[in-house]
Amino acid sequence: MERDCCLRVFACEQNLLSRPDGSASFLQGDTSVLAGIYGPAEVKVSKEIFDKATLEVILKPKIGLPAVQEKNQEQIIRNTCEAVVLTTLHPRTSITIVLQVVSDAGSLLACCLNAACMGLLDAGLPMKSLFCGVTCALDFEGGITLDPTDKQEKESRALLTFAIDSVEKKVLTITSKGSYSIEELQQCIATSQKAAEKLFQFYRDSVSRKYSKS
Amino acid sequence: MRQREVYRAGAGSGCTSVLLLLSKVLRGDGRGQQAEADVLVVAISSPLAFSLVFVSTTLAFPVLAWQQRVLVLQMALRAEQRVGQPVLPGDVLLTPLKDREQEDEQDGARLALRVPSPTRLRVTCGPGLRRQGGSLLVTRSGILRHRAPSLYWVDSQQKRYVPVKGDHVIGIVTAKSGDVFKVDVGGSEQASLSYLAFEGATKRNRPNVQVGDLVYGQFVVANKDMEPELVCIDSCGRAVGMGVFGHEGLLFKVSLGLVRKLLVPQGEIIQELGKIYPFEIVIGMNGRIWVKAKTTQRTLIVANILEACEHMTAEQRKQAFAKFSDNMM
């Protein structure tokens, strides 16, 4: 269980687009996602919610039109963001998160979650805490690989993606594919919580860098 | 909640869960001794988990406690210690303590019947901070700022404007409907501007405002639940610079951070720029700036310089301005 938590190299750039209110690009190994955040902006009357902001996530695949899988991931990201963003502070507005997949080399959903969080940070929207996405792959011997590549994902028995918040390090979202035991799930959670610490430290460093200039 | 954690510890994953629980307890109150006591309470409350907790605590506690203590120190600092440092959403700041000695000195003269004053200071939360129990929760990333005696806020770089009561903004008139104008101020909703809210306007004497005009006004109503409302007069009914403006010139958008930088009370940027050649400028808190100089070329130069100022230090700016004024001569 005391396995090294080794994530791939990750990098981030904030405020790189001029039109959106907040933007970020997040790289995890060869996986890269670009996020643009608009909000709090005007909302369509049909989508207006009287006591909170309407949160919308649009995930654009690298090639072709969004299909069922993309819609499912949009929903997962939306629900995660909804748990963290203080939408009640901006009622009757819309917050739109547009995620463009630049390249997919495994752990795409985790990368999308990270890009969305960095984008929200850049847009300055009120949040209870930060969150990050971590993907774990379980192989047939029961070993855990963090932040798997495309190849590792294909060879794995089960694939679990967690969203973890920064305050209590609790799990916000779990989505999984394949079969695993309860013990394995617990182990995966513990490992990703450790990996999350690293990501949050990275978030902190990149924000410090952003504000060191002013 | 604690009960459930213990159940999980008993159920099998053992060490990890207990460590997690421990770390949580530690982080919760930030004192090692207290945490130890808490763990004991938990252990007693569930005999099943007792042995597990005991073993893992004795083994892992010293190392873990040290790590956690470092973490606690980093996380839950008092607000005054974090001033000037970057903060992130989810950071918890403890309410600042009162300066006891200063207090005592002040009260020294009339000591007799003094009610013991609370040690915690009453704090005013500015943008980016919320009250959470006895502490402050950061909701926005940026630099923590403080102004005496007790105002704290987070200074962040944003692009989207959210109306605030009392702010002066530049709006674009988008529609005339009945007795109000609709004005786009860059927020989530269009602001309304009554035709009576201009200097010298009466029911018979309507102001000459066309769709597409620029107005400089002030928010009298800006509330998250209500439509924002602009006026172009102060409480005495005078325009004091507000109203329709800018039939020539250039309107451009910058970040809200830059606007705040330009409008700092002792701001030097505009004054330094004004020494090079004269120009007219209107700055709205909503990130819009309107500039007009003698020629189009000069107008564009001013706009470009202002945009470039965002990421320059005072030193760099002075150099750039010196170089520029040499070129102009």
Coordinates of C-alpha atoms in Angstrom, one line a residue:
Chain A
M1 CA 0.0 0.0 0.0
E2 CA 2.9 2.3 0.7
R3 CA 3.4 2.8 -3.0
D4 CA 5.1 5.9 -4.4
C5 CA 2.5 8.2 -5.8
C6 CA 4.0 9.2 -9.1
L7 CA 2.0 11.3 -11.4
R8 CA 3.1 12.2 -14.9
V9 CA 4.7 15.6 -15.4
F10 CA 2.0 18.3 -15.1
A11 CA 2.0 21.9 -16.1
C12 CA -0.5 24.7 -16.3
E13 CA -0.9 28.1 -17.9
Q14 CA -3.6 30.6 -16.8
N15 CA -5.2 33.6 -18.5
L16 CA -3.9 32.7 -22.0
L17 CA -7.1 33.5 -23.9
S18 CA -8.3 37.1 -24.2
R19 CA -12.0 36.7 -24.8
P20 CA -13.2 34.5 -22.0
D21 CA -13.4 35.7 -18.4
G22 CA -11.0 33.0 -17.2
S23 CA -9.0 30.5 -19.1
A24 CA -6.4 27.8 -18.3
S25 CA -4.6 25.0 -20.1
F26 CA -3.7 21.9 -18.2
L27 CA -1.1 19.3 -19.3
Q28 CA -0.7 15.9 -17.7
G29 CA 2.0 14.0 -19.6
D30 CA 0.8 14.1 -23.2
T31 CA -2.8 14.8 -22.3
S32 CA -3.8 18.4 -22.6
V33 CA -7.0 20.3 -22.1
L34 CA -7.9 24.0 -22.7
A35 CA -10.6 25.5 -20.5
G36 CA -12.5 28.8 -21.1
I37 CA -14.8 30.1 -18.4
Y38 CA -17.5 32.7 -19.0
G39 CA -19.4 34.1 -16.0
P40 CA -21.3 35.4 -14.2
A41 CA -22.9 36.3 -17.5
E42 CA -26.4 36.8 -18.9
V43 CA -28.6 33.7 -18.9
K44 CA -31.4 32.6 -21.2
V45 CA -34.8 32.9 -19.6
S46 CA -35.5 29.2 -20.1
K47 CA -32.4 28.3 -18.1
E48 CA -32.6 30.9 -15.4
I49 CA -32.7 29.7 -11.8
F50 CA -34.0 32.3 -9.4
D51 CA -31.8 31.5 -6.4
K52 CA -28.5 30.4 -8.0
A53 CA -26.3 30.5 -11.0
T54 CA -26.8 28.1 -13.9
L55 CA -23.7 26.1 -14.3
E56 CA -23.0 24.7 -17.8
V57 CA -20.1 22.5 -19.0
I58 CA -19.3 22.0 -22.7
L59 CA -16.7 19.4 -23.5
K60 CA -15.4 19.6 -27.1
P61 CA -13.6 16.5 -28.3
K62 CA -10.5 16.8 -30.4
I63 CA -12.2 15.5 -33.5
G64 CA -15.9 15.3 -34.5
L65 CA -19.0 16.2 -32.6
P66 CA -19.6 15.5 -28.9
A67 CA -21.2 12.0 -28.5
V68 CA -22.8 10.2 -25.5
Q69 CA -19.4 9.7 -23.7
E70 CA -18.7 13.4 -23.8
K71 CA -22.2 14.3 -22.6
N72 CA -21.6 11.9 -19.7
Q73 CA -18.3 13.4 -18.8
E74 CA -19.8 16.9 -19.1
Q75 CA -22.4 15.9 -16.5
I76 CA -19.7 14.5 -14.1
I77 CA -17.7 17.7 -14.4
R78 CA -20.7 19.9 -13.9
N79 CA -21.8 18.1 -10.8
T80 CA -18.3 18.3 -9.3
C81 CA -18.1 22.0 -10.0
E82 CA -21.6 22.6 -8.7
A83 CA -20.5 21.1 -5.3
V84 CA -17.7 23.6 -5.0
V85 CA -18.7 26.8 -6.7
L86 CA -20.8 29.1 -4.6
T87 CA -23.5 29.6 -7.2
T88 CA -25.9 31.2 -4.7
L89 CA -23.8 34.4 -4.7
H90 CA -24.7 35.1 -8.4
P91 CA -28.4 34.2 -8.8
R92 CA -30.0 34.5 -12.3
T93 CA -26.7 34.3 -14.1
S94 CA -24.9 31.7 -16.1
I95 CA -21.4 30.2 -15.6
T96 CA -20.2 28.4 -18.7
I97 CA -17.2 26.2 -18.7
V98 CA -15.9 25.2 -22.2
L99 CA -13.3 22.5 -22.3
Q100 CA -11.5 21.7 -25.5
V101 CA -9.5 18.5 -25.6
V102 CA -6.2 19.3 -27.3
S103 CA -4.7 15.9 -27.0
D104 CA -5.8 12.7 -25.3
A105 CA -3.2 10.3 -23.9
G106 CA -5.0 8.8 -21.0
S107 CA -6.6 10.2 -17.7
L108 CA -8.6 12.7 -19.8
L109 CA -11.4 13.2 -17.3
A110 CA -9.0 14.0 -14.5
C111 CA -7.2 16.5 -16.8
C112 CA -10.5 18.1 -17.6
L113 CA -11.4 18.5 -14.0
N114 CA -8.0 20.1 -13.3
A115 CA -8.3 22.4 -16.2
A116 CA -11.8 23.4 -15.1
C117 CA -10.6 24.2 -11.6
M118 CA -7.7 26.3 -12.8
G119 CA -10.0 28.1 -15.1
L120 CA -12.5 28.8 -12.3
L121 CA -9.6 30.1 -10.2
D122 CA -8.5 32.4 -13.0
A123 CA -12.1 33.7 -13.6
G124 CA -12.2 34.6 -9.9
L125 CA -15.5 32.9 -9.2
P126 CA -16.4 32.3 -5.6
M127 CA -15.6 28.7 -4.5
K128 CA -15.8 26.9 -1.2
S129 CA -12.6 24.9 -1.9
L130 CA -10.5 23.8 -4.8
F131 CA -10.8 20.3 -6.4
C132 CA -8.6 18.1 -8.5
G133 CA -9.1 15.0 -10.6
V134 CA -7.0 11.9 -10.2
T135 CA -7.3 8.7 -12.2
C136 CA -6.2 5.3 -10.8
A137 CA -5.8 2.2 -12.9
L138 CA -5.9 -1.3 -11.3
D139 CA -4.0 -4.0 -13.1
F140 CA -4.7 -7.7 -12.8
E141 CA -2.2 -8.2 -10.0
G142 CA -4.0 -5.6 -7.9
G143 CA -1.3 -2.9 -8.4
I144 CA -2.4 0.7 -8.6
T145 CA -1.1 3.0 -11.4
L146 CA -1.8 6.7 -10.8
D147 CA -2.4 9.0 -13.8
P148 CA -2.3 6.1 -16.4
T149 CA -1.4 6.7 -20.0
D150 CA -3.5 5.5 -22.9
K151 CA -1.7 2.2 -23.0
Q152 CA -1.9 1.6 -19.3
E153 CA -5.6 2.4 -19.4
K154 CA -6.2 -0.3 -22.0
E155 CA -4.2 -2.9 -20.1
S156 CA -6.0 -2.2 -16.8
R157 CA -8.7 -4.3 -15.1
A158 CA -10.5 -1.3 -13.6
L159 CA -10.2 2.4 -14.1
L160 CA -11.3 4.9 -11.3
T161 CA -11.4 8.6 -11.5
F162 CA -11.9 10.7 -8.3
A163 CA -12.5 14.3 -7.7
I164 CA -11.0 15.4 -4.4
D165 CA -11.6 18.7 -2.6
S166 CA -8.8 20.7 -1.0
V167 CA -10.2 21.4 2.4
E168 CA -11.1 18.0 3.9
K169 CA -9.4 16.0 1.1
K170 CA -12.7 14.2 0.7
V171 CA -14.0 12.5 -2.4
L172 CA -16.4 14.7 -4.4
T173 CA -17.0 12.4 -7.3
I174 CA -16.2 8.8 -8.2
T175 CA -16.6 7.3 -11.7
S176 CA -15.3 3.9 -12.5
K177 CA -15.1 1.2 -15.2
G178 CA -14.4 -2.4 -14.5
S179 CA -14.6 -4.5 -11.4
Y180 CA -12.8 -4.1 -8.1
S181 CA -13.2 -5.0 -4.5
I182 CA -14.0 -2.7 -1.6
E183 CA -10.4 -2.9 -0.2
E184 CA -9.1 -1.9 -3.6
L185 CA -11.4 1.0 -3.7
Q186 CA -10.2 2.2 -0.3
Q187 CA -6.6 1.8 -1.4
C188 CA -7.3 3.8 -4.6
I189 CA -8.9 6.6 -2.6
A190 CA -6.0 6.8 -0.2
T191 CA -3.5 6.8 -3.0
S192 CA -5.3 9.5 -4.9
Q193 CA -5.7 11.6 -1.8
K194 CA -2.0 11.5 -1.5
A195 CA -1.6 12.5 -5.1
A196 CA -4.1 15.3 -4.6
E197 CA -1.8 16.9 -2.0
K198 CA 0.8 17.2 -4.8
L199 CA -1.7 18.8 -7.2
F200 CA -2.9 21.3 -4.6
Q201 CA 0.6 22.3 -3.8
F202 CA 1.1 22.8 -7.6
Y203 CA -2.1 24.9 -7.7
R204 CA -0.7 27.0 -4.9
D205 CA 2.6 27.5 -6.6
S206 CA 1.1 28.5 -9.9
V207 CA -1.2 31.1 -8.3
S208 CA 1.8 32.5 -6.3
R209 CA 3.6 32.8 -9.6
K210 CA 0.7 34.5 -11.2
Y211 CA 0.4 37.1 -8.4
S212 CA 4.1 37.6 -7.9
K213 CA 4.2 40.0 -10.9
S214 CA 1.7 42.5 -9.6
Chain B
M1 CA -19.6 11.2 11.0
R2 CA -16.8 10.1 13.3
Q3 CA -18.7 6.9 13.9
R4 CA -18.7 6.1 10.3
E5 CA -15.0 6.7 9.9
V6 CA -14.3 4.2 12.7
Y7 CA -16.6 1.7 11.1
R8 CA -14.6 1.9 8.0
A9 CA -11.4 1.4 10.0
G10 CA -12.9 -1.7 11.5
A11 CA -14.2 -3.0 8.2
G12 CA -10.8 -3.6 6.7
S13 CA -8.8 -0.9 5.2
G14 CA -7.2 -0.5 8.6
C15 CA -4.2 1.7 8.7
T16 CA -5.1 4.2 6.0
S17 CA -8.5 5.1 7.3
V18 CA -7.2 5.6 10.8
L19 CA -4.4 7.8 9.5
L20 CA -6.8 9.8 7.5
L21 CA -9.1 10.1 10.5
L22 CA -6.1 11.2 12.6
S23 CA -5.0 13.7 10.1
K24 CA -8.5 15.1 9.9
V25 CA -8.9 15.4 13.6
L26 CA -5.5 17.1 13.8
R27 CA -6.3 19.5 11.0
G28 CA -9.7 20.2 12.6
D29 CA -8.4 21.8 15.7
G30 CA -4.7 22.4 15.1
R31 CA -3.4 21.1 18.4
G32 CA -1.7 17.8 18.8
Q33 CA -2.7 17.1 22.4
Q34 CA -6.4 17.7 21.7
A35 CA -6.2 15.4 18.7
E36 CA -4.8 12.6 20.8
A37 CA -7.7 13.0 23.3
D38 CA -10.2 12.9 20.4
V39 CA -8.7 9.8 19.0
L40 CA -9.1 8.2 22.4
V41 CA -12.7 9.2 22.6
V42 CA -13.3 7.7 19.2
A43 CA -11.6 4.5 20.1
I44 CA -13.6 4.1 23.3
S45 CA -16.8 4.7 21.5
S46 CA -16.2 1.7 19.3
P47 CA -14.5 -1.2 20.9
L48 CA -14.2 -3.0 17.6
A49 CA -11.8 -0.4 16.3
F50 CA -10.0 0.1 19.6
S51 CA -7.1 -2.2 19.0
L52 CA -6.5 -1.0 15.5
V53 CA -6.5 2.6 16.4
F54 CA -4.2 1.9 19.4
V55 CA -1.7 0.1 17.3
S56 CA -1.6 2.5 14.4
T57 CA -1.6 5.5 16.7
T58 CA 1.4 4.3 18.7
L59 CA 3.3 3.4 15.5
A60 CA 2.4 6.3 13.3
F61 CA 1.6 9.1 15.6
P62 CA 5.0 10.8 16.2
V63 CA 5.9 11.1 12.5
L64 CA 2.5 12.0 11.4
A65 CA 2.0 14.5 14.2
W66 CA 5.1 16.3 13.1
Q67 CA 4.0 16.5 9.5
Q68 CA 0.6 17.5 10.4
R69 CA 1.7 20.2 12.7
V70 CA 3.7 21.8 9.9
L71 CA 0.7 21.6 7.7
V72 CA -1.6 23.1 10.3
L73 CA 0.8 26.0 10.8
Q74 CA 0.8 26.6 7.1
M75 CA -3.0 26.4 6.7
A76 CA -4.6 28.1 9.7
L77 CA -2.5 31.2 10.2
R78 CA -4.0 34.3 11.6
A79 CA -5.3 36.6 9.0
E80 CA -2.8 39.4 9.8
Q81 CA 0.1 36.9 9.2
R82 CA -1.1 36.2 5.6
V83 CA -1.5 39.8 4.5
G84 CA 0.4 40.4 1.3
Q85 CA 0.6 36.7 0.5
P86 CA -1.4 34.8 -2.1
V87 CA -4.4 32.9 -0.8
L88 CA -6.6 30.2 -2.5
P89 CA -10.2 29.3 -2.2
G90 CA -10.7 27.0 0.8
D91 CA -8.0 28.5 2.9
V92 CA -9.1 29.2 6.4
L93 CA -7.8 32.3 8.2
L94 CA -8.3 32.7 12.0
T95 CA -9.8 35.9 13.1
P96 CA -7.1 38.4 13.9
L97 CA -6.4 39.0 17.6
K98 CA -6.7 42.4 19.1
D99 CA -3.5 44.3 19.8
R100 CA -3.6 43.8 23.6
E101 CA -0.9 46.1 24.6
Q102 CA -2.2 49.0 22.6
E103 CA -5.6 48.4 24.0
D104 CA -4.2 48.4 27.6
E105 CA -2.4 51.7 27.0
Q106 CA -5.5 53.4 25.7
D107 CA -7.6 52.1 28.6
G108 CA -4.9 52.9 31.1
A109 CA -6.4 56.2 32.0
R110 CA -9.9 54.8 32.8
L111 CA -9.1 51.5 34.1
A112 CA -11.4 51.0 37.1
L113 CA -14.6 49.6 35.7
R114 CA -13.4 48.1 32.5
V115 CA -15.2 45.2 31.1
P116 CA -12.6 42.6 29.9
S117 CA -12.6 43.2 26.1
P118 CA -12.8 40.2 23.8
T119 CA -9.4 39.1 22.4
R120 CA -10.8 38.6 18.9
L121 CA -11.1 41.7 16.7
R122 CA -14.4 42.4 14.9
V123 CA -13.5 42.0 11.2
T124 CA -15.0 43.4 8.1
C125 CA -14.9 41.0 5.2
G126 CA -14.2 42.5 1.8
P127 CA -14.5 40.7 -1.6
G128 CA -13.2 37.2 -1.6
L129 CA -13.8 36.4 2.1
R130 CA -16.7 34.9 4.0
R131 CA -17.3 34.2 7.6
Q132 CA -17.3 30.6 8.6
G133 CA -17.8 30.0 12.3
G134 CA -15.1 31.8 14.1
S135 CA -12.8 32.1 11.2
L136 CA -12.6 33.5 7.7
L137 CA -13.0 31.4 4.5
V138 CA -11.2 32.5 1.4
T139 CA -13.4 32.1 -1.7
R140 CA -11.3 33.7 -4.4
S141 CA -7.6 33.4 -5.3
G142 CA -5.4 36.5 -5.0
I143 CA -3.4 38.5 -2.6
L144 CA -4.8 39.1 0.9
R145 CA -4.9 42.8 1.7
H146 CA -5.6 44.6 4.9
R147 CA -6.5 48.1 5.9
A148 CA -6.5 49.3 9.5
P149 CA -8.3 48.7 11.7
S150 CA -10.1 45.6 10.6
L151 CA -10.8 45.5 6.9
Y152 CA -9.6 42.4 5.0
W153 CA -10.1 41.5 1.4
V154 CA -8.6 39.5 -1.5
D155 CA -7.2 41.4 -4.4
S156 CA -7.6 39.4 -7.5
Q157 CA -7.2 39.8 -11.2
Q158 CA -10.6 39.4 -13.0
K159 CA -12.2 40.4 -16.2
R160 CA -15.9 40.0 -15.5
Y161 CA -17.5 42.9 -13.7
V162 CA -20.1 42.4 -11.0
P163 CA -22.0 45.6 -10.1
V164 CA -21.3 47.2 -6.8
K165 CA -23.3 50.0 -5.2
G166 CA -21.5 53.3 -5.5
D167 CA -19.2 52.3 -8.3
H168 CA -18.7 54.7 -11.2
V169 CA -18.9 52.9 -14.5
I170 CA -19.0 53.5 -18.3
G171 CA -22.2 52.1 -19.9
I172 CA -23.5 51.8 -23.4
V173 CA -27.1 52.7 -23.9
T174 CA -28.8 49.8 -25.7
A175 CA -32.5 50.6 -25.6
K176 CA -35.0 53.3 -24.8
S177 CA -38.2 51.9 -23.2
G178 CA -40.7 54.3 -21.7
D179 CA -39.1 56.3 -19.0
V180 CA -35.9 54.3 -18.6
F181 CA -32.9 53.5 -20.7
K182 CA -31.3 50.1 -20.7
V183 CA -27.5 50.4 -20.3
D184 CA -24.9 47.6 -20.9
V185 CA -22.3 47.8 -18.1
G186 CA -20.6 44.5 -18.8
G187 CA -22.3 42.7 -15.9
S188 CA -24.7 39.8 -16.1
E189 CA -27.7 42.0 -16.5
Q190 CA -28.4 45.3 -18.1
A191 CA -28.7 48.3 -15.8
S192 CA -31.6 50.7 -15.9
L193 CA -31.1 54.4 -16.1
S194 CA -34.1 56.7 -15.5
Y195 CA -34.4 59.7 -17.8
L196 CA -35.0 61.8 -14.7
A197 CA -31.6 60.9 -13.3
F198 CA -29.7 63.5 -15.4
E199 CA -28.8 67.0 -14.4
G200 CA -31.6 69.5 -15.1
A201 CA -34.0 66.8 -16.5
T202 CA -37.7 67.2 -15.8
K203 CA -40.7 65.4 -17.2
R204 CA -41.0 68.0 -19.9
N205 CA -37.3 68.5 -20.5
R206 CA -35.9 65.1 -21.4
P207 CA -32.2 64.5 -21.8
N208 CA -30.9 63.9 -25.3
V209 CA -29.7 60.3 -25.1
Q210 CA -29.6 58.1 -28.1
V211 CA -29.1 54.3 -28.4
G212 CA -25.3 53.6 -28.7
D213 CA -24.3 56.6 -26.6
L214 CA -21.7 56.2 -23.8
V215 CA -22.8 57.3 -20.3
Y216 CA -20.7 57.7 -17.2
G217 CA -22.8 56.9 -14.1
Q218 CA -23.0 55.6 -10.6
F219 CA -24.8 52.6 -9.2
V220 CA -27.5 53.5 -6.6
V221 CA -28.9 49.9 -6.6
A222 CA -26.6 47.0 -7.1
N223 CA -27.9 43.9 -5.5
K224 CA -27.5 40.2 -6.5
D225 CA -31.2 39.8 -6.5
M226 CA -32.3 43.0 -8.2
E227 CA -31.8 44.8 -11.5
P228 CA -28.9 47.3 -11.1
E229 CA -29.8 50.9 -11.3
L230 CA -27.6 53.8 -12.6
V231 CA -27.9 57.5 -12.1
C232 CA -26.0 60.4 -13.7
I233 CA -26.5 62.9 -10.8
D234 CA -25.2 63.0 -7.2
S235 CA -27.5 63.4 -4.2
C236 CA -27.7 67.2 -4.7
G237 CA -28.8 66.8 -8.3
R238 CA -25.6 67.9 -10.0
A239 CA -23.9 66.0 -12.7
V240 CA -20.3 66.2 -11.3
G241 CA -18.8 64.9 -14.5
M242 CA -21.4 62.2 -15.1
G243 CA -23.7 61.9 -18.0
V244 CA -23.5 61.3 -21.7
F245 CA -20.0 61.7 -23.2
G246 CA -17.6 60.7 -25.9
H247 CA -18.8 61.5 -29.4
E248 CA -15.2 60.9 -30.5
G249 CA -12.4 59.0 -28.9
L250 CA -11.7 55.4 -28.2
L251 CA -13.4 52.9 -25.8
F252 CA -11.5 49.8 -24.9
K253 CA -11.7 47.1 -22.3
V254 CA -9.0 46.2 -19.7
S255 CA -8.9 43.9 -16.7
L256 CA -10.5 45.0 -13.5
G257 CA -7.2 44.8 -11.7
L258 CA -5.7 47.4 -14.1
V259 CA -8.6 49.8 -13.5
R260 CA -8.1 49.6 -9.8
K261 CA -4.4 50.2 -10.2
L262 CA -5.1 53.3 -12.3
L263 CA -7.6 54.6 -9.8
V264 CA -5.5 54.2 -6.7
P265 CA -5.9 57.6 -4.8
Q266 CA -2.2 58.5 -5.2
G267 CA -2.0 56.9 -8.6
E268 CA 1.0 58.1 -10.6
I269 CA 0.3 56.4 -14.0
I270 CA -2.2 58.9 -15.3
Q271 CA -0.3 61.9 -14.0
E272 CA 3.0 60.7 -15.5
L273 CA 1.3 60.0 -18.8
G274 CA -0.4 63.5 -18.7
K275 CA 3.0 65.1 -18.5
I276 CA 4.0 63.7 -22.0
Y277 CA 1.0 65.3 -23.8
P278 CA -2.6 66.3 -22.9
F279 CA -5.5 63.9 -23.3
E280 CA -9.0 63.2 -22.0
I281 CA -9.7 60.0 -20.1
V282 CA -12.7 58.4 -18.5
I283 CA -12.2 55.2 -16.4
G284 CA -15.1 53.0 -15.4
M285 CA -14.8 50.5 -12.6
N286 CA -16.3 47.9 -15.0
G287 CA -13.0 47.7 -16.9
R288 CA -13.9 50.2 -19.6
I289 CA -11.6 53.1 -20.5
W290 CA -12.4 55.9 -22.9
V291 CA -9.5 58.0 -24.2
K292 CA -9.3 61.0 -26.5
A293 CA -6.2 62.9 -27.5
K294 CA -5.5 65.6 -30.2
T295 CA -5.0 63.1 -33.0
T296 CA -6.1 59.5 -33.6
Q297 CA -2.5 58.4 -33.5
R298 CA -2.0 59.9 -30.0
T299 CA -5.2 58.4 -28.8
L300 CA -4.1 54.9 -29.8
I301 CA -0.7 55.5 -28.2
V302 CA -2.3 56.3 -24.9
A303 CA -4.6 53.2 -25.1
N304 CA -1.6 50.9 -25.9
I305 CA 0.5 52.4 -23.0
L306 CA -2.3 51.9 -20.5
E307 CA -2.8 48.3 -21.6
A308 CA 0.9 47.6 -21.3
C309 CA 1.0 49.0 -17.8
E310 CA -0.8 46.0 -16.4
H311 CA 2.3 43.8 -16.1
M312 CA 4.9 46.5 -15.5
T313 CA 6.5 47.3 -12.2
A314 CA 6.8 51.0 -11.2
E315 CA 10.5 50.9 -12.2
Q316 CA 9.9 49.4 -15.6
R317 CA 7.0 51.9 -16.2
K318 CA 9.2 54.9 -15.4
Q319 CA 11.9 53.7 -17.8
A320 CA 9.3 53.1 -20.6
F321 CA 7.8 56.6 -20.0
A322 CA 11.2 58.3 -20.1
K323 CA 12.0 56.6 -23.3
F324 CA 8.7 57.5 -24.8
S325 CA 8.8 61.2 -23.9
D326 CA 12.3 61.4 -25.4
N327 CA 10.9 60.1 -28.7
M328 CA 8.0 62.6 -28.6
M329 CA 10.3 65.6 -28.2

